C-alpha cells in the first residue's frame, strides 16, 4: 500500500511539472527566431559537363530546384571554393548575370580550348535568398582541343615552304613550326594584321621531305594543330632527266634516256606535276640500270597508267610522289582495267622495289605478282606513306603481293601506309616459299580480306613462314571478315587495334586493344577513302594508324 502511494505521488508531480511547462510554452509560442541561413533555395545537383567538339564550348547539365528564377554559373582556370568571392579570380567567367539561365542544359561559350576549368553553380530568386554553391564531383572539366587550321593541300606545299590557312579574324597571337619536339620557326602575329585578317601565312626556309607540326596560339592556349610533310627534292642520280609536259612515258623515251648513261647507272626521271601518262603497252626497263620515277611538287601528283611494268635485273626501282592507276586503255583505245602493276616471270632479280608517297589504285588482281616462276626474287619491297586501294573485284583470290610457285619476296615493309583492300584476298600470299621478314608499322588497314575463306597473310599449307618474323606495330585493322595469319611462326604485335567489325574466324593474331565501335564509328568516312580518326574514346587515337589520319591531341 505504501509503494502504491509512493508511485502515485511521483506520477502526480510529473503531471504537474508537464502542465507547468506546457502552460509556459503556450505563453511564449513566438519567442524563438529562425536561422536565416536555412531560409534559402536548395542547392542544385550537377550531372556533369560535356566538352563540345568546337573546343571553346562545353555544356553543363544540372537539376533545377523549386523556387529558383534563374541560375549563375562561374568557371575559372583558378581553383574555386566557398571562400572565393564570385568573379574575384583573374580568369573568372560568369554566365547568367542577365538572368537568362532558367533551365538545364546550358552551353558555356568563349572558353579556351584544351584547358582545365573549375566550375560552380548557384540558384537565384528575387524572393528567396540564393542557394549555396554547387560543385562538380571532381570540381573541374577540360575543354577539347580546338582546330582552326584548314586542311593543307598539295598546292600549299613545296620542297621548302608551306602556306597555312586558318579561320579568318580569329583571335591568335603566335604561330610555331615544330620538327619533332623542337621549335624551328616562331611567328609573332600580334602586329601582323594582314595574316590575322585573312587567316593565312607562308612559311619559308623549311627542309625538303621533312615532317613538321604547325601550332597556332591565343596567348598560351593552342587553337589549332596540324601536321604536314614538305615535298621531296628531286633525287640525285648519275642522270636526272626532266620530262616536259608534252612527253609520254614510253619504251622509246627510256631508250633515249639510257643512251646518255654508262651501263649500270642510276637514273631519275622527274615527271611534271599534274601529268597524265597513259599507255596501252607494257613499259620495259632496260637491264642493269636503277630507276627513280619522281613526281615533281605541285597541286596534283602525276598519274602513270601503263599496262604493266617489266624488268630483269636492277639494284633498285623506285616510284615517288606519283599515282599508279589501273584504269587504262587497250590497243584500240577502249577503257580497260589492268590486272597487275608488276607481273614478273623467271630471271627477275631486283634488290629493292620502293614506293614512297604513292597512290596505287585499282589493280584487279595484285600490285606485284611473281608469275609461275622458280627463279624470280625481289629482295626488299617497301611501301612508305602510300595509299593502296584494290580494284573492287569479287573473289579475285589474289593478294596485294602474290607469289604462287617459288618466286621469293625477301623483306616486306608497309610503313605509314593506308591499305583499302577493296577486293584483294589479303595483303600477302606466298604459297611455296618463305619470306625473310614482314613488318607492318603505323598503318591503317581496312577491308583487307575478300571473303571468309581468305587470309590476311597466307603461307598456305606447307608451313612456310617469315624467317625473321612478322611484326605489326602501331596499326589499326578495320572492317574485314575472314581468317588471320597462316604462317609457320608467331606474330609479334604492339599497339595494334581491331575495330569490332574486323572479324577473324581462325588463325587469329592478338591485338593490343579492341575498339568497341565499328570502322564507321572510328573513321570519318571510310567508304569515301577518309580514315581520319574521329572518336575521342579510341585509345590509339594519337599513336596508331597511318600518321595523316591520327588525332594530334
PDB file of N, CA and C in Angstrom, residues 130-190:
ATOM      1  N   UNK A 130      19.593  33.271 -52.187  1.00  0.00           N
ATOM      2  CA  UNK A 130      20.244  32.355 -53.124  1.00  0.00           C
ATOM      3  C   UNK A 130      20.697  31.077 -52.430  1.00  0.00           C
ATOM      4  N   UNK A 131      20.902  30.028 -53.247  1.00  0.00           N
ATOM      5  CA  UNK A 131      21.393  28.759 -52.699  1.00  0.00           C
ATOM      6  C   UNK A 131      22.892  28.846 -52.426  1.00  0.00           C
ATOM      7  N   UNK A 132      23.397  27.829 -51.799  1.00  0.00           N
ATOM      8  CA  UNK A 132      24.847  27.692 -51.677  1.00  0.00           C
ATOM      9  C   UNK A 132      25.412  27.261 -53.028  1.00  0.00           C
ATOM     10  N   UNK A 133      26.719  27.435 -53.194  1.00  0.00           N
ATOM     11  CA  UNK A 133      27.374  26.993 -54.424  1.00  0.00           C
ATOM     12  C   UNK A 133      27.312  25.472 -54.527  1.00  0.00           C
ATOM     13  N   UNK A 134      27.080  24.993 -55.737  1.00  0.00           N
ATOM     14  CA  UNK A 134      27.187  23.568 -56.043  1.00  0.00           C
ATOM     15  C   UNK A 134      28.419  23.362 -56.922  1.00  0.00           C
ATOM     16  N   UNK A 135      29.109  22.230 -56.714  1.00  0.00           N
ATOM     17  CA  UNK A 135      30.359  21.952 -57.428  1.00  0.00           C
ATOM     18  C   UNK A 135      30.260  20.611 -58.153  1.00  0.00           C
ATOM     19  N   UNK A 136      31.044  20.459 -59.204  1.00  0.00           N
ATOM     20  CA  UNK A 136      31.169  19.155 -59.852  1.00  0.00           C
ATOM     21  C   UNK A 136      31.801  18.163 -58.890  1.00  0.00           C
ATOM     22  N   UNK A 137      31.564  16.882 -59.126  1.00  0.00           N
ATOM     23  CA  UNK A 137      32.110  15.863 -58.221  1.00  0.00           C
ATOM     24  C   UNK A 137      33.635  15.897 -58.182  1.00  0.00           C
ATOM     25  N   UNK A 138      34.268  16.205 -59.322  1.00  0.00           N
ATOM     26  CA  UNK A 138      35.728  16.344 -59.325  1.00  0.00           C
ATOM     27  C   UNK A 138      36.147  17.802 -59.509  1.00  0.00           C
ATOM     28  N   UNK A 139      35.205  18.728 -59.343  1.00  0.00           N
ATOM     29  CA  UNK A 139      35.421  20.173 -59.290  1.00  0.00           C
ATOM     30  C   UNK A 139      35.788  20.819 -60.635  1.00  0.00           C
ATOM     31  N   UNK A 140      36.275  20.037 -61.624  1.00  0.00           N
ATOM     32  CA  UNK A 140      36.763  20.670 -62.842  1.00  0.00           C
ATOM     33  C   UNK A 140      36.406  19.842 -64.067  1.00  0.00           C
ATOM     34  N   UNK A 141      36.610  20.433 -65.235  1.00  0.00           N
ATOM     35  CA  UNK A 141      36.479  19.748 -66.514  1.00  0.00           C
ATOM     36  C   UNK A 141      37.529  20.335 -67.457  1.00  0.00           C
ATOM     37  N   UNK A 142      37.745  19.666 -68.588  1.00  0.00           N
ATOM     38  CA  UNK A 142      38.717  20.155 -69.563  1.00  0.00           C
ATOM     39  C   UNK A 142      38.059  20.248 -70.929  1.00  0.00           C
ATOM     40  N   UNK A 143      38.247  21.370 -71.593  1.00  0.00           N
ATOM     41  CA  UNK A 143      37.701  21.538 -72.930  1.00  0.00           C
ATOM     42  C   UNK A 143      38.504  20.712 -73.936  1.00  0.00           C
ATOM     43  N   UNK A 144      37.872  20.439 -75.079  1.00  0.00           N
ATOM     44  CA  UNK A 144      38.548  19.681 -76.124  1.00  0.00           C
ATOM     45  C   UNK A 144      39.511  20.577 -76.899  1.00  0.00           C
ATOM     46  N   UNK A 145      40.381  19.909 -77.642  1.00  0.00           N
ATOM     47  CA  UNK A 145      41.301  20.646 -78.496  1.00  0.00           C
ATOM     48  C   UNK A 145      40.531  21.344 -79.602  1.00  0.00           C
ATOM     49  N   UNK A 146      40.946  22.542 -79.924  1.00  0.00           N
ATOM     50  CA  UNK A 146      40.317  23.301 -80.996  1.00  0.00           C
ATOM     51  C   UNK A 146      41.135  23.143 -82.263  1.00  0.00           C
ATOM     52  N   UNK A 147      40.476  23.202 -83.400  1.00  0.00           N
ATOM     53  CA  UNK A 147      41.188  23.119 -84.669  1.00  0.00           C
ATOM     54  C   UNK A 147      40.690  24.213 -85.600  1.00  0.00           C
ATOM     55  N   UNK A 148      41.416  25.327 -85.655  1.00  0.00           N
ATOM     56  CA  UNK A 148      41.020  26.402 -86.559  1.00  0.00           C
ATOM     57  C   UNK A 148      41.822  26.365 -87.859  1.00  0.00           C
ATOM     58  N   UNK A 149      42.811  25.439 -87.947  1.00  0.00           N
ATOM     59  CA  UNK A 149      43.530  25.276 -89.204  1.00  0.00           C
ATOM     60  C   UNK A 149      42.631  24.601 -90.236  1.00  0.00           C
ATOM     61  N   UNK A 150      42.771  24.991 -91.490  1.00  0.00           N
ATOM     62  CA  UNK A 150      42.167  24.263 -92.600  1.00  0.00           C
ATOM     63  C   UNK A 150      43.140  23.185 -93.066  1.00  0.00           C
ATOM     64  N   UNK A 151      42.602  22.183 -93.768  1.00  0.00           N
ATOM     65  CA  UNK A 151      43.467  21.135 -94.312  1.00  0.00           C
ATOM     66  C   UNK A 151      44.503  21.734 -95.254  1.00  0.00           C
ATOM     67  N   UNK A 152      45.696  21.141 -95.247  1.00  0.00           N
ATOM     68  CA  UNK A 152      46.780  21.600 -96.118  1.00  0.00           C
ATOM     69  C   UNK A 152      46.733  20.789 -97.405  1.00  0.00           C
ATOM     70  N   UNK A 153      46.568  21.448 -98.532  1.00  0.00           N
ATOM     71  CA  UNK A 153      46.520  20.754 -99.814  1.00  0.00           C
ATOM     72  C   UNK A 153      47.917  20.696-100.419  1.00  0.00           C
ATOM     73  N   UNK A 154      48.056  19.864-101.435  1.00  0.00           N
ATOM     74  CA  UNK A 154      49.361  19.778-102.100  1.00  0.00           C
ATOM     75  C   UNK A 154      49.735  21.108-102.747  1.00  0.00           C
ATOM     76  N   UNK A 155      48.725  21.914-103.096  1.00  0.00           N
ATOM     77  CA  UNK A 155      49.024  23.226-103.681  1.00  0.00           C
ATOM     78  C   UNK A 155      49.674  24.166-102.676  1.00  0.00           C
ATOM     79  N   UNK A 156      49.563  23.859-101.386  1.00  0.00           N
ATOM     80  CA  UNK A 156      50.136  24.712-100.335  1.00  0.00           C
ATOM     81  C   UNK A 156      51.573  24.336 -99.998  1.00  0.00           C
ATOM     82  N   UNK A 157      52.099  23.273-100.611  1.00  0.00           N
ATOM     83  CA  UNK A 157      53.408  22.745-100.232  1.00  0.00           C
ATOM     84  C   UNK A 157      54.414  22.860-101.370  1.00  0.00           C
ATOM     85  N   UNK A 158      55.660  23.093-100.988  1.00  0.00           N
ATOM     86  CA  UNK A 158      56.792  22.945-101.905  1.00  0.00           C
ATOM     87  C   UNK A 158      57.866  22.164-101.164  1.00  0.00           C
ATOM     88  N   UNK A 159      59.052  22.111-101.757  1.00  0.00           N
ATOM     89  CA  UNK A 159      60.161  21.424-101.100  1.00  0.00           C
ATOM     90  C   UNK A 159      60.566  22.110 -99.799  1.00  0.00           C
ATOM     91  N   UNK A 160      60.414  23.446 -99.740  1.00  0.00           N
ATOM     92  CA  UNK A 160      60.935  24.171 -98.580  1.00  0.00           C
ATOM     93  C   UNK A 160      59.969  25.206 -98.012  1.00  0.00           C
ATOM     94  N   UNK A 161      58.669  25.077 -98.325  1.00  0.00           N
ATOM     95  CA  UNK A 161      57.718  26.051 -97.799  1.00  0.00           C
ATOM     96  C   UNK A 161      56.341  25.430 -97.629  1.00  0.00           C
ATOM     97  N   UNK A 162      55.498  26.134 -96.856  1.00  0.00           N
ATOM     98  CA  UNK A 162      54.107  25.737 -96.671  1.00  0.00           C
ATOM     99  C   UNK A 162      53.257  26.998 -96.554  1.00  0.00           C
ATOM    100  N   UNK A 163      52.060  26.962 -97.107  1.00  0.00           N
ATOM    101  CA  UNK A 163      51.080  28.023 -96.901  1.00  0.00           C
ATOM    102  C   UNK A 163      50.033  27.483 -95.936  1.00  0.00           C
ATOM    103  N   UNK A 164      49.883  28.151 -94.797  1.00  0.00           N
ATOM    104  CA  UNK A 164      48.927  27.742 -93.777  1.00  0.00           C
ATOM    105  C   UNK A 164      47.678  28.613 -93.843  1.00  0.00           C
ATOM    106  N   UNK A 165      46.531  27.986 -93.646  1.00  0.00           N
ATOM    107  CA  UNK A 165      45.250  28.700 -93.648  1.00  0.00           C
ATOM    108  C   UNK A 165      44.501  28.365 -92.363  1.00  0.00           C
ATOM    109  N   UNK A 166      43.866  29.381 -91.763  1.00  0.00           N
ATOM    110  CA  UNK A 166      43.057  29.157 -90.576  1.00  0.00           C
ATOM    111  C   UNK A 166      41.860  30.102 -90.604  1.00  0.00           C
ATOM    112  N   UNK A 167      41.032  30.034 -89.589  1.00  0.00           N
ATOM    113  CA  UNK A 167      39.807  30.829 -89.513  1.00  0.00           C
ATOM    114  C   UNK A 167      40.131  32.319 -89.553  1.00  0.00           C
ATOM    115  N   UNK A 168      39.606  32.989 -90.551  1.00  0.00           N
ATOM    116  CA  UNK A 168      39.886  34.426 -90.708  1.00  0.00           C
ATOM    117  C   UNK A 168      39.386  35.207 -89.500  1.00  0.00           C
ATOM    118  N   UNK A 169      40.172  36.216 -89.099  1.00  0.00           N
ATOM    119  CA  UNK A 169      39.842  37.121 -87.988  1.00  0.00           C
ATOM    120  C   UNK A 169      39.761  36.409 -86.636  1.00  0.00           C
ATOM    121  N   UNK A 170      40.313  35.212 -86.547  1.00  0.00           N
ATOM    122  CA  UNK A 170      40.339  34.513 -85.253  1.00  0.00           C
ATOM    123  C   UNK A 170      41.310  35.222 -84.304  1.00  0.00           C
ATOM    124  N   UNK A 171      41.047  35.104 -83.005  1.00  0.00           N
ATOM    125  CA  UNK A 171      41.949  35.672 -82.003  1.00  0.00           C
ATOM    126  C   UNK A 171      43.177  34.783 -81.887  1.00  0.00           C
ATOM    127  N   UNK A 172      44.274  35.201 -82.503  1.00  0.00           N
ATOM    128  CA  UNK A 172      45.528  34.448 -82.451  1.00  0.00           C
ATOM    129  C   UNK A 172      46.679  35.419 -82.237  1.00  0.00           C
ATOM    130  N   UNK A 173      47.712  34.951 -81.564  1.00  0.00           N
ATOM    131  CA  UNK A 173      48.840  35.826 -81.234  1.00  0.00           C
ATOM    132  C   UNK A 173      50.192  35.274 -81.667  1.00  0.00           C
ATOM    133  N   UNK A 174      50.250  33.959 -81.914  1.00  0.00           N
ATOM    134  CA  UNK A 174      51.562  33.368 -82.205  1.00  0.00           C
ATOM    135  C   UNK A 174      51.383  32.097 -83.014  1.00  0.00           C
ATOM    136  N   UNK A 175      52.366  31.812 -83.886  1.00  0.00           N
ATOM    137  CA  UNK A 175      52.391  30.573 -84.651  1.00  0.00           C
ATOM    138  C   UNK A 175      53.764  29.929 -84.534  1.00  0.00           C
ATOM    139  N   UNK A 176      53.778  28.607 -84.368  1.00  0.00           N
ATOM    140  CA  UNK A 176      55.039  27.870 -84.267  1.00  0.00           C
ATOM    141  C   UNK A 176      55.066  26.742 -85.300  1.00  0.00           C
ATOM    142  N   UNK A 177      56.264  26.463 -85.816  1.00  0.00           N
ATOM    143  CA  UNK A 177      56.508  25.297 -86.664  1.00  0.00           C
ATOM    144  C   UNK A 177      57.518  24.423 -85.929  1.00  0.00           C
ATOM    145  N   UNK A 178      57.130  23.176 -85.660  1.00  0.00           N
ATOM    146  CA  UNK A 178      57.983  22.264 -84.910  1.00  0.00           C
ATOM    147  C   UNK A 178      58.450  21.117 -85.797  1.00  0.00           C
ATOM    148  N   UNK A 179      59.683  20.717 -85.606  1.00  0.00           N
ATOM    149  CA  UNK A 179      60.222  19.492 -86.189  1.00  0.00           C
ATOM    150  C   UNK A 179      60.471  18.547 -85.026  1.00  0.00           C
ATOM    151  N   UNK A 180      59.615  17.555 -84.907  1.00  0.00           N
ATOM    152  CA  UNK A 180      59.635  16.744 -83.691  1.00  0.00           C
ATOM    153  C   UNK A 180      59.185  17.588 -82.519  1.00  0.00           C
ATOM    154  N   UNK A 181      59.984  17.662 -81.488  1.00  0.00           N
ATOM    155  CA  UNK A 181      59.663  18.489 -80.325  1.00  0.00           C
ATOM    156  C   UNK A 181      60.345  19.854 -80.379  1.00  0.00           C
ATOM    157  N   UNK A 182      61.191  20.067 -81.374  1.00  0.00           N
ATOM    158  CA  UNK A 182      61.984  21.305 -81.456  1.00  0.00           C
ATOM    159  C   UNK A 182      61.243  22.366 -82.264  1.00  0.00           C
ATOM    160  N   UNK A 183      61.122  23.564 -81.696  1.00  0.00           N
ATOM    161  CA  UNK A 183      60.504  24.684 -82.407  1.00  0.00           C
ATOM    162  C   UNK A 183      61.524  25.259 -83.385  1.00  0.00           C
ATOM    163  N   UNK A 184      61.178  25.187 -84.692  1.00  0.00           N
ATOM    164  CA  UNK A 184      62.090  25.669 -85.729  1.00  0.00           C
ATOM    165  C   UNK A 184      61.747  27.082 -86.200  1.00  0.00           C
ATOM    166  N   UNK A 185      60.459  27.452 -86.161  1.00  0.00           N
ATOM    167  CA  UNK A 185      60.022  28.778 -86.625  1.00  0.00           C
ATOM    168  C   UNK A 185      58.992  29.311 -85.637  1.00  0.00           C
ATOM    169  N   UNK A 186      59.126  30.575 -85.259  1.00  0.00           N
ATOM    170  CA  UNK A 186      58.123  31.245 -84.433  1.00  0.00           C
ATOM    171  C   UNK A 186      57.723  32.553 -85.116  1.00  0.00           C
ATOM    172  N   UNK A 187      56.412  32.754 -85.287  1.00  0.00           N
ATOM    173  CA  UNK A 187      55.898  33.973 -85.898  1.00  0.00           C
ATOM    174  C   UNK A 187      54.999  34.694 -84.895  1.00  0.00           C
ATOM    175  N   UNK A 188      55.355  35.958 -84.585  1.00  0.00           N
ATOM    176  CA  UNK A 188      54.513  36.795 -83.732  1.00  0.00           C
ATOM    177  C   UNK A 188      53.394  37.392 -84.596  1.00  0.00           C
ATOM    178  N   UNK A 189      52.151  37.073 -84.256  1.00  0.00           N
ATOM    179  CA  UNK A 189      51.016  37.530 -85.064  1.00  0.00           C
ATOM    180  C   UNK A 189      50.322  38.753 -84.480  1.00  0.00           C
ATOM    181  N   UNK A 190      50.795  39.238 -83.350  1.00  0.00           N
ATOM    182  CA  UNK A 190      50.079  40.326 -82.673  1.00  0.00           C
ATOM    183  C   UNK A 190      50.032  41.594 -83.522  1.00  0.00           C
TER     184      UNK A 190
END
